[in-house]
């Protein structure tokens, strides 16, 4: 029996000074709200975002390299509408391979990290 009950948040890395780009992407494009980091953690830079059932933490990483294979898979409603919004904002969407029960595809955050978007059918 597993004692794991869920995921509290997903941490994505970004380069130093990336906070304005993270804010524009996660609030302006993806529709999440920024939440304040605790003061003792804010000293390290980065920013946190939340929406219904999701928390994304963007943390500053020395020697940053984008995650191209490892990725979060975010559940979305109305993938078509989100893809239209993403493309209008200059974010490319690459349709994913078929997976029974889902429509899906990939985008990249402003730093090149892979993010999978999945809509349950």
XYZ file of N, CA, C and O in Angstrom:
484
model
N 0.851 -1.187 0.000
C 0.000 0.000 0.000
C 0.889 1.240 0.000
O 1.758 1.394 0.838
N 0.644 2.141 -0.947
C 1.443 3.356 -1.071
C 0.966 4.418 -0.097
O -0.224 4.583 0.149
N 1.912 5.143 0.448
C 1.587 6.272 1.305
C 1.561 7.581 0.526
O 1.257 8.621 1.078
N 1.866 7.511 -0.774
C 1.830 8.705 -1.624
C 0.378 9.026 -1.940
O -0.381 8.169 -2.375
N -0.008 10.277 -1.727
C -1.408 10.654 -1.910
C -1.632 11.680 -3.020
O -2.763 12.028 -3.315
N -0.570 12.193 -3.612
C -0.724 13.181 -4.674
C 0.575 13.919 -4.909
O 1.609 13.566 -4.341
N 0.514 14.928 -5.731
C 1.667 15.781 -6.001
C 1.327 17.174 -5.481
O 0.292 17.745 -5.839
N 2.205 17.720 -4.664
C 1.991 19.051 -4.106
C 2.268 20.131 -5.146
O 1.518 21.086 -5.275
N 3.369 20.003 -5.873
C 3.726 20.984 -6.889
C 4.724 20.376 -7.866
O 5.303 19.338 -7.599
N 4.902 21.069 -8.978
C 5.919 20.714 -9.959
C 6.928 21.855 -9.978
O 6.535 23.028 -10.045
N 8.214 21.516 -9.896
C 9.279 22.519 -9.954
C 9.892 22.490 -11.345
O 10.299 21.433 -11.832
N 9.955 23.641 -11.986
C 10.610 23.799 -13.274
C 11.784 24.756 -13.097
O 11.660 25.772 -12.412
N 12.893 24.429 -13.710
C 14.080 25.276 -13.598
C 14.051 26.386 -14.638
O 13.445 26.246 -15.706
N 14.723 27.473 -14.289
C 14.867 28.604 -15.198
C 16.197 29.286 -14.909
O 16.776 29.110 -13.843
N 16.682 30.095 -15.851
C 17.940 30.798 -15.615
C 17.745 32.003 -14.697
O 16.620 32.469 -14.490
N 18.838 32.512 -14.171
C 18.813 33.745 -13.377
C 18.148 34.859 -14.190
O 18.368 34.988 -15.386
N 17.293 35.634 -13.542
C 16.628 36.756 -14.205
C 15.419 36.371 -15.023
O 14.841 37.214 -15.712
N 14.989 35.117 -14.951
C 13.876 34.652 -15.771
C 12.497 34.948 -15.226
O 11.500 34.668 -15.894
N 12.408 35.512 -14.039
C 11.110 35.720 -13.407
C 10.114 36.501 -14.273
O 8.950 36.078 -14.366
N 10.493 37.603 -14.929
C 9.496 38.316 -15.760
C 8.931 37.441 -16.883
O 7.734 37.508 -17.182
N 9.765 36.610 -17.473
C 9.302 35.719 -18.547
C 8.394 34.626 -17.992
O 7.392 34.264 -18.622
N 8.750 34.109 -16.825
C 7.901 33.095 -16.180
C 6.543 33.689 -15.843
O 5.508 33.061 -16.083
N 6.526 34.900 -15.319
C 5.258 35.554 -14.962
C 4.387 35.770 -16.194
O 3.185 35.511 -16.173
N 4.990 36.271 -17.260
C 4.231 36.520 -18.488
C 3.621 35.220 -19.021
O 2.465 35.187 -19.433
N 4.404 34.136 -18.995
C 3.937 32.860 -19.518
C 2.865 32.232 -18.622
O 1.778 31.893 -19.087
N 3.185 32.062 -17.333
C 2.283 31.310 -16.457
C 1.026 32.080 -16.071
O -0.026 31.474 -15.873
N 1.109 33.407 -15.984
C -0.106 34.161 -15.678
C -0.784 34.647 -16.959
O -1.970 34.420 -17.144
N -0.033 35.294 -17.841
C -0.617 35.878 -19.041
C -1.101 34.875 -20.057
O -2.166 35.039 -20.639
N -0.328 33.829 -20.282
C -0.679 32.854 -21.319
C -1.442 31.667 -20.731
O -2.495 31.278 -21.241
N -0.922 31.098 -19.655
C -1.506 29.864 -19.112
C -2.627 30.103 -18.100
O -3.324 29.174 -17.715
N -2.794 31.345 -17.644
C -3.944 31.687 -16.808
C -3.824 31.327 -15.343
O -4.840 31.308 -14.635
N -2.627 31.059 -14.843
C -2.455 30.785 -13.421
C -2.265 32.099 -12.677
O -2.037 33.142 -13.283
N -2.363 32.046 -11.363
C -2.123 33.220 -10.535
C -0.792 33.075 -9.822
O -0.456 31.982 -9.345
N -0.047 34.164 -9.739
C 1.193 34.119 -8.970
C 0.854 34.186 -7.485
O -0.039 34.937 -7.075
N 1.543 33.379 -6.706
C 1.411 33.412 -5.247
C 2.772 33.761 -4.669
O 3.808 33.413 -5.240
N 2.748 34.442 -3.549
C 4.000 34.866 -2.923
C 4.751 33.654 -2.362
O 4.151 32.771 -1.751
N 6.054 33.652 -2.603
C 6.911 32.638 -1.979
C 7.153 33.059 -0.537
O 7.215 34.253 -0.244
N 7.325 32.095 0.357
C 7.709 32.465 1.721
C 9.012 33.276 1.680
O 9.894 33.004 0.851
N 9.129 34.266 2.558
C 10.255 35.203 2.533
C 11.605 34.494 2.549
O 12.515 34.869 1.810
N 11.738 33.454 3.358
C 13.036 32.770 3.454
C 13.375 31.995 2.187
O 14.537 31.716 1.923
N 12.385 31.662 1.365
C 12.634 30.992 0.090
C 12.769 31.998 -1.055
O 13.442 31.733 -2.044
N 12.129 33.147 -0.919
C 12.181 34.166 -1.966
C 13.595 34.707 -2.162
O 13.915 35.228 -3.231
N 14.449 34.562 -1.154
C 15.837 35.016 -1.262
C 16.571 34.334 -2.415
O 17.526 34.882 -2.954
N 16.132 33.140 -2.800
C 16.777 32.370 -3.861
C 16.274 32.748 -5.249
O 16.729 32.183 -6.237
N 15.330 33.679 -5.335
C 14.738 34.025 -6.618
C 13.648 33.029 -6.988
O 13.254 32.182 -6.199
N 13.163 33.149 -8.204
C 12.104 32.261 -8.670
C 10.726 32.818 -8.356
O 10.577 33.891 -7.770
N 9.692 32.081 -8.764
C 8.318 32.500 -8.535
C 7.401 31.276 -8.575
O 7.734 30.260 -9.188
N 6.270 31.415 -7.909
C 5.304 30.323 -7.790
C 3.967 30.731 -8.401
O 3.564 31.886 -8.319
N 3.281 29.733 -8.975
C 1.997 29.972 -9.625
C 1.031 28.870 -9.241
O 1.421 27.715 -9.055
N -0.256 29.235 -9.144
C -1.280 28.252 -8.790
C -2.532 28.454 -9.623
O -2.840 29.557 -10.061
N -3.237 27.358 -9.801
C -4.542 27.349 -10.434
C -5.340 26.238 -9.783
O -4.881 25.621 -8.820
N -6.491 25.955 -10.325
C -7.338 24.906 -9.750
C -6.626 23.558 -9.833
O -6.409 23.021 -10.920
N -6.210 23.049 -8.693
C -5.588 21.726 -8.636
C -4.148 21.667 -9.104
O -3.622 20.582 -9.327
N -3.473 22.816 -9.278
C -2.093 22.791 -9.782
C -1.255 23.883 -9.127
O -1.736 24.988 -8.890
N -0.001 23.522 -8.854
C 0.996 24.485 -8.370
C 2.272 24.281 -9.172
O 2.794 23.168 -9.251
N 2.755 25.351 -9.778
C 3.997 25.327 -10.550
C 4.985 26.248 -9.843
O 4.671 27.413 -9.587
N 6.154 25.726 -9.527
C 7.222 26.539 -8.942
C 8.327 26.669 -9.980
O 8.791 25.674 -10.523
N 8.727 27.874 -10.274
C 9.840 28.135 -11.188
C 11.030 28.560 -10.342
O 10.974 29.589 -9.663
N 12.070 27.741 -10.361
C 13.235 27.991 -9.535
C 14.466 28.297 -10.358
O 14.678 27.719 -11.423
N 15.262 29.214 -9.857
C 16.503 29.609 -10.521
C 17.539 28.496 -10.345
O 17.713 27.965 -9.252
N 18.195 28.151 -11.445
C 19.203 27.088 -11.421
C 20.496 27.596 -12.058
O 20.484 28.067 -13.204
N 21.589 27.504 -11.309
C 22.900 27.828 -11.875
C 23.195 26.857 -13.006
O 22.878 25.675 -12.910
N 23.787 27.342 -14.079
C 24.114 26.475 -15.210
C 22.878 25.878 -15.851
O 22.895 24.746 -16.324
N 21.794 26.628 -15.872
C 20.512 26.142 -16.377
C 20.611 25.517 -17.765
O 21.233 26.073 -18.665
N 19.976 24.371 -17.922
C 19.730 23.729 -19.213
C 18.270 23.299 -19.215
O 17.791 22.725 -18.235
N 17.533 23.537 -20.301
C 16.121 23.157 -20.313
C 15.926 21.645 -20.296
O 16.727 20.894 -20.839
N 14.843 21.226 -19.654
C 14.459 19.814 -19.629
C 13.710 19.520 -20.927
O 12.630 20.043 -21.158
N 14.307 18.699 -21.768
C 13.695 18.394 -23.063
C 12.933 17.071 -23.046
O 12.003 16.884 -23.817
N 13.320 16.152 -22.203
C 12.648 14.855 -22.118
C 11.768 14.784 -20.867
O 10.593 14.494 -20.941
N 12.369 15.036 -19.704
C 11.593 15.063 -18.459
C 10.615 16.227 -18.545
O 10.954 17.297 -19.051
N 9.394 16.029 -18.050
C 8.386 17.076 -18.197
C 7.194 16.827 -17.295
O 6.903 15.680 -16.944
N 6.471 17.902 -16.961
C 5.162 17.705 -16.349
C 4.135 17.496 -17.457
O 4.305 17.996 -18.572
N 3.098 16.757 -17.161
C 1.970 16.586 -18.075
C 0.766 17.227 -17.390
O 0.308 16.741 -16.360
N 0.298 18.322 -17.938
C -0.793 19.079 -17.337
C -2.118 18.694 -17.971
O -2.244 18.679 -19.198
N -3.110 18.393 -17.133
C -4.451 18.116 -17.625
C -5.133 19.440 -17.945
O -5.058 20.384 -17.158
N -5.769 19.509 -19.103
C -6.438 20.739 -19.520
C -7.848 20.431 -20.008
O -8.152 19.290 -20.370
N -8.686 21.441 -19.991
C -10.007 21.357 -20.610
C -9.958 22.156 -21.898
O -9.331 23.208 -21.941
N -10.581 21.675 -22.930
C -10.668 22.359 -24.220
C -9.279 22.671 -24.777
O -8.882 23.839 -24.886
N -8.564 21.621 -25.107
C -7.211 21.767 -25.642
C -7.190 22.644 -26.883
O -6.280 23.460 -27.059
N -8.198 22.539 -27.733
C -8.238 23.353 -28.946
C -8.222 24.843 -28.646
O -7.495 25.610 -29.285
N -9.009 25.268 -27.675
C -9.048 26.689 -27.313
C -7.716 27.125 -26.710
O -7.232 28.227 -26.998
N -7.125 26.269 -25.887
C -5.833 26.612 -25.293
C -4.753 26.705 -26.365
O -3.933 27.627 -26.352
N -4.769 25.777 -27.319
C -3.776 25.807 -28.404
C -3.923 27.103 -29.204
O -2.925 27.742 -29.547
N -5.144 27.531 -29.481
C -5.354 28.790 -30.205
C -4.777 29.961 -29.417
O -4.118 30.838 -29.978
N -5.002 29.977 -28.110
C -4.460 31.043 -27.247
C -2.934 30.998 -27.236
O -2.276 32.030 -27.319
N -2.388 29.790 -27.131
C -0.930 29.640 -27.122
C -0.321 30.148 -28.418
O 0.640 30.922 -28.410
N -0.882 29.727 -29.541
C -0.340 30.124 -30.839
C -0.477 31.629 -31.057
O 0.421 32.253 -31.619
N -1.570 32.234 -30.569
C -1.737 33.686 -30.668
C -0.690 34.417 -29.832
O -0.353 35.566 -30.108
N -0.179 33.731 -28.817
C 0.855 34.301 -27.945
C 2.260 33.940 -28.407
O 3.237 34.232 -27.719
N 2.367 33.244 -29.543
C 3.672 32.881 -30.079
C 4.268 31.607 -29.512
O 5.457 31.347 -29.686
N 3.441 30.794 -28.856
C 3.909 29.532 -28.292
C 3.523 28.404 -29.246
O 2.335 28.210 -29.525
N 4.510 27.691 -29.759
C 4.253 26.590 -30.686
C 3.706 25.374 -29.949
O 4.146 25.053 -28.851
N 2.765 24.695 -30.591
C 2.179 23.458 -30.075
C 2.498 22.340 -31.046
O 2.287 22.485 -32.246
N 3.026 21.248 -30.516
C 3.342 20.078 -31.341
C 2.413 18.939 -30.916
O 2.509 18.448 -29.797
N 1.485 18.535 -31.798
C 0.580 17.437 -31.441
C 1.360 16.189 -31.032
O 2.406 15.881 -31.609
N 0.830 15.493 -30.036
C 1.484 14.285 -29.541
C 1.008 13.036 -30.256
O 0.007 13.053 -30.984
N 1.727 11.957 -30.027
C 1.304 10.660 -30.565
C 0.024 10.226 -29.873
O -0.254 10.627 -28.736
N -0.738 9.415 -30.563
C -2.006 8.956 -30.014
C -1.787 8.202 -28.708
O -0.843 7.424 -28.563
N -2.678 8.479 -27.759
C -2.726 7.767 -26.489
C -4.203 7.615 -26.164
O -4.931 8.618 -26.066
N -4.642 6.377 -26.030
C -6.059 6.107 -25.829
C -6.620 6.924 -24.659
O -6.051 6.969 -23.583
N -7.751 7.583 -24.948
C -8.447 8.352 -23.923
C -8.001 9.798 -23.794
O -8.534 10.526 -22.959
N -7.025 10.218 -24.624
C -6.500 11.586 -24.514
C -6.268 12.220 -25.876
O -5.970 11.534 -26.844
N -6.351 13.518 -25.899
C -5.808 14.348 -26.973
C -4.664 15.078 -26.300
O -4.828 15.615 -25.202
N -3.499 15.119 -26.936
C -2.351 15.686 -26.236
C -1.317 16.256 -27.185
O -1.366 16.026 -28.397
N -0.384 16.995 -26.610
C 0.717 17.563 -27.365
C 1.657 18.308 -26.444
O 1.426 18.397 -25.237
N 2.716 18.845 -27.025
C 3.768 19.491 -26.244
C 3.931 20.959 -26.602
O 3.759 21.362 -27.756
N 4.302 21.728 -25.589
C 4.740 23.104 -25.752
C 6.058 23.244 -25.002
O 6.497 22.311 -24.334
N 6.662 24.412 -25.113
C 7.853 24.726 -24.321
C 7.582 26.013 -23.561
O 6.948 26.933 -24.088
N 8.050 26.056 -22.324
C 7.946 27.298 -21.568
C 8.961 28.296 -22.127
O 9.704 27.962 -23.060
N 9.025 29.508 -21.618
C 9.942 30.501 -22.191
C 11.418 30.113 -22.127
O 12.246 30.723 -22.796
N 11.732 29.087 -21.356
C 13.123 28.683 -21.162
C 13.467 27.394 -21.903
O 14.568 26.892 -21.810
N 12.491 26.849 -22.647
C 12.728 25.637 -23.423
C 12.377 24.350 -22.715
O 12.604 23.271 -23.261
N 11.828 24.420 -21.504
C 11.401 23.206 -20.805
C 10.167 22.626 -21.490
O 9.225 23.361 -21.803
N 10.159 21.328 -21.690
C 9.020 20.643 -22.299
C 7.865 20.578 -21.310
O 8.053 20.267 -20.136
N 6.658 20.859 -21.809
C 5.437 20.730 -21.026
C 4.423 20.014 -21.894
O 4.136 20.445 -23.011
N 3.903 18.922 -21.398
C 2.879 18.175 -22.129
C 1.500 18.650 -21.675
O 1.278 18.861 -20.476
N 0.607 18.829 -22.618
C -0.780 19.197 -22.338
C -1.662 18.008 -22.721
O -1.526 17.483 -23.833
N -2.537 17.595 -21.806
C -3.375 16.410 -22.035
C -4.828 16.750 -21.724
O -5.138 17.275 -20.661
N -5.698 16.412 -22.684
C -7.134 16.572 -22.487
C -7.775 15.191 -22.499
O -7.613 14.431 -23.462
N -8.489 14.871 -21.415
C -9.208 13.592 -21.370
C -10.376 13.663 -22.323
O -11.115 14.655 -22.385
N -10.547 12.588 -23.098
C -11.664 12.527 -24.042
C -12.873 11.873 -23.408
O -12.773 11.143 -22.467
